[in-house]
mmCIF file of C-alpha atoms in Angstrom:
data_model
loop_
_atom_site.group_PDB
_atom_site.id
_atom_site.type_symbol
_atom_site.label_atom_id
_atom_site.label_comp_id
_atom_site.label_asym_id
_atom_site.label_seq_id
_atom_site.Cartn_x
_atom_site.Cartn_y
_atom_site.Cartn_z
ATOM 1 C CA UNK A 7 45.090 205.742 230.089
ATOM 2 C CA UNK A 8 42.153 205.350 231.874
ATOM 3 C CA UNK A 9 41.927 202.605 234.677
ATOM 4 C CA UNK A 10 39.071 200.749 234.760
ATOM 5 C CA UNK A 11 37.972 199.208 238.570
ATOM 6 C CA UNK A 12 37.134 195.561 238.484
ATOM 7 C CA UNK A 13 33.653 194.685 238.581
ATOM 8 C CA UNK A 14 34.042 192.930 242.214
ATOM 9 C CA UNK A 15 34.742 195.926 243.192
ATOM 10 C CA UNK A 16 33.147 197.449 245.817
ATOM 11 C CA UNK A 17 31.929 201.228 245.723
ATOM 12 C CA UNK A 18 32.239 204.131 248.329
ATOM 13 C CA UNK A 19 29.071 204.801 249.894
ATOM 14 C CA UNK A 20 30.979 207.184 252.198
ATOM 15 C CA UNK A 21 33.834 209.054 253.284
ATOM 16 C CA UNK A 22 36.183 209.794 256.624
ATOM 17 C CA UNK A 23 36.872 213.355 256.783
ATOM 18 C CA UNK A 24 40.502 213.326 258.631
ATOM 19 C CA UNK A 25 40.719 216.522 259.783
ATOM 20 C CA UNK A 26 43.857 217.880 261.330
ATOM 21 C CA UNK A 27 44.693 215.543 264.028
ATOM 22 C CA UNK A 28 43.858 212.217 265.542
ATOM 23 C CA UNK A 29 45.513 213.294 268.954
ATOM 24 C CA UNK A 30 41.972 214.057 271.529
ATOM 25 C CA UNK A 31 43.619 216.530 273.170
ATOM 26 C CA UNK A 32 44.869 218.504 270.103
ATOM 27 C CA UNK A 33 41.217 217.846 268.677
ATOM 28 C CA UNK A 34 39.378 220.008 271.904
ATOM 29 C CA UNK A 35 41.838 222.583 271.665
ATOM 30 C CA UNK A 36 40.945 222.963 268.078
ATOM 31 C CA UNK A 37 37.094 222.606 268.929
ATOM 32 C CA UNK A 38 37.681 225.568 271.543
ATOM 33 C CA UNK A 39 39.656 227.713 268.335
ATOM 34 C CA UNK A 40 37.123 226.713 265.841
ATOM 35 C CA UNK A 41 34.314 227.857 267.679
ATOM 36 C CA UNK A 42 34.847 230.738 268.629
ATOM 37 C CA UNK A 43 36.045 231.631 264.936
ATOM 38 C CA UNK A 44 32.958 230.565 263.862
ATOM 39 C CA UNK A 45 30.561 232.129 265.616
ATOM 40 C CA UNK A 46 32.971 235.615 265.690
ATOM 41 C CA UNK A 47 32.106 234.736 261.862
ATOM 42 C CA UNK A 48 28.507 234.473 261.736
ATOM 43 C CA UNK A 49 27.736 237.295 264.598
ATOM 44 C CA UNK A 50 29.835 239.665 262.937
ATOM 45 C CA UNK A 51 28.600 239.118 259.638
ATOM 46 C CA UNK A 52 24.882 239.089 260.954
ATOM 47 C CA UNK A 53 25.674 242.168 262.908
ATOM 48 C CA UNK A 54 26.739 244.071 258.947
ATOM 49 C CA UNK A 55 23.580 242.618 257.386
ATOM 50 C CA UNK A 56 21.439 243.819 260.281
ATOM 51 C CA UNK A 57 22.961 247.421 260.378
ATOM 52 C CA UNK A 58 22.449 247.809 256.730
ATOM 53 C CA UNK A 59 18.902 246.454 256.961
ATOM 54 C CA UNK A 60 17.638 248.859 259.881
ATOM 55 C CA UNK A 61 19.700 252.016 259.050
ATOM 56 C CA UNK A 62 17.889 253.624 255.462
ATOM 57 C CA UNK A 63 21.222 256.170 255.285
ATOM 58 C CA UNK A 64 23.288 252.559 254.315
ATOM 59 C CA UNK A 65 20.724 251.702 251.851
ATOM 60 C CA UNK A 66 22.856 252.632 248.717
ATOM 61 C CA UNK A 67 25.055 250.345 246.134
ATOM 62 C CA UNK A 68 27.785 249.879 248.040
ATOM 63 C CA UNK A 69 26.017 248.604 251.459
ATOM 64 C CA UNK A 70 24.058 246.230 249.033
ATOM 65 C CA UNK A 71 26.515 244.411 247.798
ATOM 66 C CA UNK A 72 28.568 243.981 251.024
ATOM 67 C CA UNK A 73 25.283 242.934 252.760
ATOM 68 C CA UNK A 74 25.513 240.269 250.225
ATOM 69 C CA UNK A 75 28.994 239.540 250.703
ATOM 70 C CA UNK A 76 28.036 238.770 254.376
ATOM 71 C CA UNK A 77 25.492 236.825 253.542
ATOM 72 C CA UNK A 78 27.857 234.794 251.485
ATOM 73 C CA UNK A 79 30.504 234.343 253.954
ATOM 74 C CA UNK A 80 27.971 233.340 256.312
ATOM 75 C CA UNK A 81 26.757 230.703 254.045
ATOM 76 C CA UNK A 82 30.156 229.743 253.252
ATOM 77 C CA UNK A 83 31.793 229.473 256.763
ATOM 78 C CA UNK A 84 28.445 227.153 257.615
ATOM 79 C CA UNK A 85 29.030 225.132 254.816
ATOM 80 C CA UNK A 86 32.107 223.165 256.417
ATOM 81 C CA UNK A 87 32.390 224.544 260.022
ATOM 82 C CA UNK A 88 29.531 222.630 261.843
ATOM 83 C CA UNK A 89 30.565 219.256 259.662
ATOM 84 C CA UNK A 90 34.250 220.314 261.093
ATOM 85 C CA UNK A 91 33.279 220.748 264.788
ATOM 86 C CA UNK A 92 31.464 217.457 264.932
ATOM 87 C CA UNK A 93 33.909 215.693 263.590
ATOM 88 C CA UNK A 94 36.730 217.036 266.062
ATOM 89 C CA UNK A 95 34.684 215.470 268.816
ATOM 90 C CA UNK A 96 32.968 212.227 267.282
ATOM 91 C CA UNK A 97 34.713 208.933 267.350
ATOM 92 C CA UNK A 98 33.204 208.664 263.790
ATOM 93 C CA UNK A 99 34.069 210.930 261.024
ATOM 94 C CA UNK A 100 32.143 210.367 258.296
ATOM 95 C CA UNK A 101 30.197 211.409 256.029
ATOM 96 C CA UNK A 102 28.106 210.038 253.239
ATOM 97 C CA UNK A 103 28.879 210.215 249.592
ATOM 98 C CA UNK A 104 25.274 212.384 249.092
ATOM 99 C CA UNK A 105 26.279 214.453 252.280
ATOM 100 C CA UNK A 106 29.742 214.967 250.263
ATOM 101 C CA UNK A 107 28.463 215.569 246.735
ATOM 102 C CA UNK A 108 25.976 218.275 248.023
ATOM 103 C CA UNK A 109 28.749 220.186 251.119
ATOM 104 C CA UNK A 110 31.223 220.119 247.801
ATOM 105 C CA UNK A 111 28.661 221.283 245.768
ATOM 106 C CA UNK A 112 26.978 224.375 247.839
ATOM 107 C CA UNK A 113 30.913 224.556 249.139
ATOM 108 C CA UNK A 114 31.366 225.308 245.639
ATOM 109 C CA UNK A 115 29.012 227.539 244.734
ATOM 110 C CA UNK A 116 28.868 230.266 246.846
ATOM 111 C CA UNK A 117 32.918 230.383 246.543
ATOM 112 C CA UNK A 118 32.440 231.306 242.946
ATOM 113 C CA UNK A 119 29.558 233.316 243.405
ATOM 114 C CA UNK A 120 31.656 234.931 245.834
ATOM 115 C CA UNK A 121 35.059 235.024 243.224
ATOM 116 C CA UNK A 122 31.984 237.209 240.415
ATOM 117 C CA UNK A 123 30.597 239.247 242.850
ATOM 118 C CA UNK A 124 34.010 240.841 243.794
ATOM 119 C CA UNK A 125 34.458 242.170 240.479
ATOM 120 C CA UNK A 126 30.584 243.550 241.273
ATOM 121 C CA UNK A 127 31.894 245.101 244.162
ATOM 122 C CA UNK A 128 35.173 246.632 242.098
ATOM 123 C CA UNK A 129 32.826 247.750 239.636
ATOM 124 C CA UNK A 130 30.838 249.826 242.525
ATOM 125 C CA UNK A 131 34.141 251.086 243.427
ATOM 126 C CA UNK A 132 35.052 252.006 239.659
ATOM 127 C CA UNK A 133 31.552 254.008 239.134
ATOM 128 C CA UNK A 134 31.933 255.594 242.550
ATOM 129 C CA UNK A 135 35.494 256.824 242.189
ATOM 130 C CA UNK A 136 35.121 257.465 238.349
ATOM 131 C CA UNK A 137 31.806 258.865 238.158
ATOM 132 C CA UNK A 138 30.662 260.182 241.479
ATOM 133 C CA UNK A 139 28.104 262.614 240.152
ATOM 134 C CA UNK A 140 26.358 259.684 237.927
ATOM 135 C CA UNK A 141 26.968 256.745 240.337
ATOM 136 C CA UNK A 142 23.473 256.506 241.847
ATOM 137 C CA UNK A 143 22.191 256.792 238.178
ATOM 138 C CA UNK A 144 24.534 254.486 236.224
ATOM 139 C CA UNK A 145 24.448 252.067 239.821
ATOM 140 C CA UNK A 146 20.530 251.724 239.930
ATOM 141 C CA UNK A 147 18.559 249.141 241.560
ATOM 142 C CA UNK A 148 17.494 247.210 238.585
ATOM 143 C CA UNK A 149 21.026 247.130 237.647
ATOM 144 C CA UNK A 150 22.573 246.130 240.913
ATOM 145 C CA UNK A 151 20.058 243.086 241.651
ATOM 146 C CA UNK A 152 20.729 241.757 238.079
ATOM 147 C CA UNK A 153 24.378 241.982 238.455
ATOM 148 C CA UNK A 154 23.810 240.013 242.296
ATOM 149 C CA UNK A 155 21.501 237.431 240.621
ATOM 150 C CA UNK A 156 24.264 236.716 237.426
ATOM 151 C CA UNK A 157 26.871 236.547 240.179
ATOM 152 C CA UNK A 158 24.497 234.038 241.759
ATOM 153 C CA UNK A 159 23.482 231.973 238.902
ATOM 154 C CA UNK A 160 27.024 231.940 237.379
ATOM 155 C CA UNK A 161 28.555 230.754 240.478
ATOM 156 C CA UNK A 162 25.703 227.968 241.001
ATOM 157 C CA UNK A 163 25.937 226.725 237.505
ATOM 158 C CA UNK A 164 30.051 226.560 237.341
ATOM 159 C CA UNK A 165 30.083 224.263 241.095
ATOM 160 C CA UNK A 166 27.553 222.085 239.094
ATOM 161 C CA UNK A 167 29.944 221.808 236.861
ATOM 162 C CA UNK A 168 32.595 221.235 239.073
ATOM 163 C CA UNK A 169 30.599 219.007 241.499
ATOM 164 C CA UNK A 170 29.624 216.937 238.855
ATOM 165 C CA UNK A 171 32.903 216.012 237.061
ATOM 166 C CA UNK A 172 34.238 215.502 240.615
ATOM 167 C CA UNK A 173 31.722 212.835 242.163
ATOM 168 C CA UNK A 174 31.075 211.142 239.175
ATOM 169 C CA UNK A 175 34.022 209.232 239.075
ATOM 170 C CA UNK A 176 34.781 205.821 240.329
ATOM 171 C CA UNK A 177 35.415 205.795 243.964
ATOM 172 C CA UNK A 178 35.817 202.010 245.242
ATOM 173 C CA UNK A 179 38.238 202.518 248.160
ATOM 174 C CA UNK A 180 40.288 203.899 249.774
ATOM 175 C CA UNK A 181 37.716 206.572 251.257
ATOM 176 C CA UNK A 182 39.627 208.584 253.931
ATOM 177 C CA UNK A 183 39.807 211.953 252.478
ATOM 178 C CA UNK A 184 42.765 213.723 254.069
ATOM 179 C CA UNK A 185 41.056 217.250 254.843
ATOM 180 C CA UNK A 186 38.424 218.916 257.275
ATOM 181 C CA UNK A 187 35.799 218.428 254.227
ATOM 182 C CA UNK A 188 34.801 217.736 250.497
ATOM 183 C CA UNK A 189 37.213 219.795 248.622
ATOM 184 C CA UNK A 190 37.055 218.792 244.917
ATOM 185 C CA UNK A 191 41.041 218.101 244.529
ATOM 186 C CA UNK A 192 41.258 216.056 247.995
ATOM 187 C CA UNK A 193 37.839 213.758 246.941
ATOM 188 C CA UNK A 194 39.298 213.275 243.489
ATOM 189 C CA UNK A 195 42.671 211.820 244.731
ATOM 190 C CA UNK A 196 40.879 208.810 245.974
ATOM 191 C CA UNK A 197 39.214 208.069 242.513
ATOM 192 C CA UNK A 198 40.368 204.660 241.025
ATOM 193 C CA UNK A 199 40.795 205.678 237.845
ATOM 194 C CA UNK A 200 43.116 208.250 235.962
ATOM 195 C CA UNK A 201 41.570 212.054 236.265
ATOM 196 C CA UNK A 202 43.807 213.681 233.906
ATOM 197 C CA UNK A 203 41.032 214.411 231.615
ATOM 198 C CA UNK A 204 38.883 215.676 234.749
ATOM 199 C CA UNK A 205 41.799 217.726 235.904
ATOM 200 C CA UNK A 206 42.221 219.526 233.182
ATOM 201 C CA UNK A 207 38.231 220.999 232.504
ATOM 202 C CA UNK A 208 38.604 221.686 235.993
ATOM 203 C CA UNK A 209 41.384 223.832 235.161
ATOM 204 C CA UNK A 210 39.799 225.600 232.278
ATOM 205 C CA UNK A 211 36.782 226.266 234.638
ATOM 206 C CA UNK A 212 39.086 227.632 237.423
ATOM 207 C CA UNK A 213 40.906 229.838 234.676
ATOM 208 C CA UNK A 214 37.535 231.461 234.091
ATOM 209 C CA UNK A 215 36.295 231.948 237.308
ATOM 210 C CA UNK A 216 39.383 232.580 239.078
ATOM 211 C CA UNK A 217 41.941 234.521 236.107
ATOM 212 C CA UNK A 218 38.747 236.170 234.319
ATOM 213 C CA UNK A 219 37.465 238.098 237.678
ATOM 214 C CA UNK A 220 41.367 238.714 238.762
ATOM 215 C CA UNK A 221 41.676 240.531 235.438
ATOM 216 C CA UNK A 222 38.281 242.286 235.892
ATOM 217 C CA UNK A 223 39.064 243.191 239.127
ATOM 218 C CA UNK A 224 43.151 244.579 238.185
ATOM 219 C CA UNK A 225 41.377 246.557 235.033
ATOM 220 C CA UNK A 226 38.933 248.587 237.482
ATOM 221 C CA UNK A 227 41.704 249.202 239.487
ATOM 222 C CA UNK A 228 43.760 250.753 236.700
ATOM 223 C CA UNK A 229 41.633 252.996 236.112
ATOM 224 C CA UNK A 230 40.705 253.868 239.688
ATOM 225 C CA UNK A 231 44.161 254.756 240.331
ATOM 226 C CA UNK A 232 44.192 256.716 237.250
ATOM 227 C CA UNK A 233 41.133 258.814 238.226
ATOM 228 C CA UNK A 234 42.532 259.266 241.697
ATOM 229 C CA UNK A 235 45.826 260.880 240.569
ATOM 230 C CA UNK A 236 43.751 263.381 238.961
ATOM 231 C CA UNK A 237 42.891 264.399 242.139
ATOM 232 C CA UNK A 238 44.513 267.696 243.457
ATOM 233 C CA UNK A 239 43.216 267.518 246.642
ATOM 234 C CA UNK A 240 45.846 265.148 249.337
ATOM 235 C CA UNK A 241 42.708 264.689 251.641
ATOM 236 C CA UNK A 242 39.914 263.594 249.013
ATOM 237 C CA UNK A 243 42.753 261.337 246.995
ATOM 238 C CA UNK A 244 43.449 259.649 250.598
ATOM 239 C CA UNK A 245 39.508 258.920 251.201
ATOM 240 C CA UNK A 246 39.274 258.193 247.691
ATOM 241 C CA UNK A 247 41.915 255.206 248.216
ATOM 242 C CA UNK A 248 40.260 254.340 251.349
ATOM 243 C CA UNK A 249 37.394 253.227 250.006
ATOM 244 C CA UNK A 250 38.921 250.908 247.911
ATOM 245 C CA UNK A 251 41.318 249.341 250.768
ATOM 246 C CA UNK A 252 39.127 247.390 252.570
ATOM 247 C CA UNK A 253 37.778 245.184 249.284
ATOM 248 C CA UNK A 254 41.111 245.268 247.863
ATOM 249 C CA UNK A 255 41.880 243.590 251.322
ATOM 250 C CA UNK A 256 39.316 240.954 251.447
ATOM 251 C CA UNK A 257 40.252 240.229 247.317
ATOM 252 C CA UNK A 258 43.672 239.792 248.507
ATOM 253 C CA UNK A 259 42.607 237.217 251.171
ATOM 254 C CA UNK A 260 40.566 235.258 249.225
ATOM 255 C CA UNK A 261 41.723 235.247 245.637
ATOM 256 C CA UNK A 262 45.566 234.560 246.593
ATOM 257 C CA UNK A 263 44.758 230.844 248.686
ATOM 258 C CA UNK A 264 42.119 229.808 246.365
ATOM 259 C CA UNK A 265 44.395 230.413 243.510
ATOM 260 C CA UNK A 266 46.812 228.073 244.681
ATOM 261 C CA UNK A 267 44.275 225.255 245.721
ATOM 262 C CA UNK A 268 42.291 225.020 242.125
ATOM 263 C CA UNK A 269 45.318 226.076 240.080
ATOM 264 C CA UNK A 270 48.354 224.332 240.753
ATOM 265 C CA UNK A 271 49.162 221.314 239.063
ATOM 266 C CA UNK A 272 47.931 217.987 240.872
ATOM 267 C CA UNK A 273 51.741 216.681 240.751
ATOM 268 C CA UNK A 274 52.349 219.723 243.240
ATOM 269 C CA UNK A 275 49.381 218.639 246.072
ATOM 270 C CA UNK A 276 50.396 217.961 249.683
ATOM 271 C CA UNK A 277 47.296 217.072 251.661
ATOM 272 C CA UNK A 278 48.551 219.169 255.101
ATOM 273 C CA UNK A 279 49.137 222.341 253.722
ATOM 274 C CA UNK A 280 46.037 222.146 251.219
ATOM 275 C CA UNK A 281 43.657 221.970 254.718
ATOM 276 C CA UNK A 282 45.888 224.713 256.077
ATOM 277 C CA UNK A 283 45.794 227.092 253.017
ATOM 278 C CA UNK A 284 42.319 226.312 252.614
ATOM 279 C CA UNK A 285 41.610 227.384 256.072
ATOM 280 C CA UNK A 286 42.485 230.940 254.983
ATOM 281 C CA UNK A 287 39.767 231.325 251.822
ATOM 282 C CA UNK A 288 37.231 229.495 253.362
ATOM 283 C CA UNK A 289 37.547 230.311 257.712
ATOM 284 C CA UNK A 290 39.563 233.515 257.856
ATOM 285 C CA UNK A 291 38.441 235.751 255.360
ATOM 286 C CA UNK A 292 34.144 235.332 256.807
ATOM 287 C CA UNK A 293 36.216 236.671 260.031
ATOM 288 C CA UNK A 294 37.984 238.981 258.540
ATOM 289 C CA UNK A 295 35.272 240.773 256.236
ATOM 290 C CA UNK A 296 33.516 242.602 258.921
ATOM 291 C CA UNK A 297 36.822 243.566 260.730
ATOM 292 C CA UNK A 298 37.331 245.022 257.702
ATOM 293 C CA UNK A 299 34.636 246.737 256.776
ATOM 294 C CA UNK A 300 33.220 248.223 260.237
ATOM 295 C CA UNK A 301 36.769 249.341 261.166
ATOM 296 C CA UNK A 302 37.651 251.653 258.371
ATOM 297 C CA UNK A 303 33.619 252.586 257.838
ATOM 298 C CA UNK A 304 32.526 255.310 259.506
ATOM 299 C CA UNK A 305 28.831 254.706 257.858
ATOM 300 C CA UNK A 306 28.860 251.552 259.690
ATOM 301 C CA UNK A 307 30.166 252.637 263.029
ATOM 302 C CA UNK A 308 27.576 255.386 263.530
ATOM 303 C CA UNK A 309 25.090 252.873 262.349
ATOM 304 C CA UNK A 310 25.688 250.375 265.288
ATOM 305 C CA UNK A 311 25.974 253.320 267.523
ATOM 306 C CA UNK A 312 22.269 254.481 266.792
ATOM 307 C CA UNK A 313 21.193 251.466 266.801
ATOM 308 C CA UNK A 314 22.478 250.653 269.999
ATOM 309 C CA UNK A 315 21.330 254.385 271.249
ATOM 310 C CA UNK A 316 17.418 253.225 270.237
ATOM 311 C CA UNK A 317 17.952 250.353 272.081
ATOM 312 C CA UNK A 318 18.752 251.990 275.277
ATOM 313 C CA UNK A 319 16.260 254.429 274.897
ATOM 314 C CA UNK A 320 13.240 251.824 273.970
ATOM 315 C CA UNK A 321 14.939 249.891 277.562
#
């Protein structure tokens, strides 16, 4: 049933991000950690989109699409990380109920965007693996910025969605959201009225942009695999797989903590280990992407090298 607030109600005009601990000494520590994760983040992701911008030999398909994949981590690591860092050292922790609506939506956004684009990126693996001799042709650049811009518009369209269903509910108190920031499931606890109904769209709209890709991304792989056996040589079969590890990786990363936030049912959330999980999808894997990418790419090692030879030379 739903519950309707009383009219002498009052309504939330903002919200106290709790964060991880109210202890000051725990909070610096975790400023210190934070930090430096964060910027690690941004400078290595920078660093990819830079190196694919200067060097021409990395401007193919494949160096494309991860130099939009950096450009998506960045966005999404600077979503909640600066909010996150203030609040570890301000007395006050809040943050208004616009301030929330639009950090959940972009929040939002660029996660999905990110969740479509992967299958992008397994589909450049697919045509690469499958069809080396056409992949430039079938992989053009008309083709690849239409399939960026649908990831784009399909992941900014769902969080509106999303964001929507989420903030437009009754919130009249309390408005301490247990988490480091305005993730749909923790703001829609504190509604004052039953979210059943709300819950379950927002399942049906995780199904498709969480399940769908997942089964995208599984299919390419099958017959990836497939077109690797075929492969007599050991040595090109090994480079042939890879190529495919290090997104494989980063799907792994991401896919497997967001699952469990946006598809578990509500009965099963615990506020402390949401934050923590979430830290994973949302913190760890913008760190991890260019770890994994520059250390098992050769292309993008002996990019940095030349560029850092021309910069020594033009000193």
């Amino acid at each position: 049933m739903w519950m309707i607030p009383e009219q002498n109600q009052s309504w939330v005009s903002e919200f106290i991000l709790l964060g991880f601990s109210s202890d000051p000494m725990t909070n610096n520590i975790l400023f210190i950690v934070f930090l430096l994760i964060y910027l690690n983040s941004v400078l290595g992701n920078g660093l990819i989109i830079l190196l694919i911008c200067l060097d021409t030999h990395l401007h193919t398909p494949m160096y494309f699409f991860l130099c939009i994949l950096a450009t998506l981590d960045m966005g999404y690591v600077t979503t909640t990380m600066p909010q996150m860092l203030v609040n570890l050292l301000a007395h006050s922790k809040t943050i208004s109920f616009a301030g929330c609506w639009m950090q959940m939506y972009v929040f939002s956004a660029l996660g999905i965007t990110e969740c479509t684009f992967f299958v992008v990126m397994a589909y450049d693996r697919y045509v690469a693996i499958c069809y080396p001799l056409r992949y430039t042709v079938i992989l053009n650049w008309g083709l690849c910025i239409r399939l960026a811009s649908g990831s784009l518009v399909c992941g900014f369209l769902s969080a509106l969605l999303h964001t929507f269903f989420t903030m437009s509910l009754p919130y009249c108190g309390p408005n301490k959201v247990n988490h480091y920031f305005c993730e749909g499931p923790s703001v829609r606890s504190l509604a004052c009225m039953d979210t059943h109904l709300i819950e379950m769209v927002d399942l049906v709209l995780s199904v498709f942009v969480v399940v769908t890709p997942i089964s995208l991304i599984v299919a390419s792989y099958i017959y990836i695999v497939m077109a690797i056996m075929k492969i007599k040589s050991t040595q090109a079969r090994f480079k042939a797989f890879s190529t495919c590890a290090s997104h494989l990786t980063v799907v792994t990363f991401f896919y497997g903590p967001a699952s469990y936030i946006y598809m578990r049912p509500n009965s099963s959330y615990s506020p402390e280990k949401d934050k923590q999980i979430s830290l994973f999808y949302n913190t760890f894997t913008a760190l991890l992407n260019p770890m994994v990418y520059s250390l098992r790419n050769k292309d993008i090692k002996r990019a940095f090298l030349k560029v850092m030879a021309n910069g020594r030379m033009n000193l």
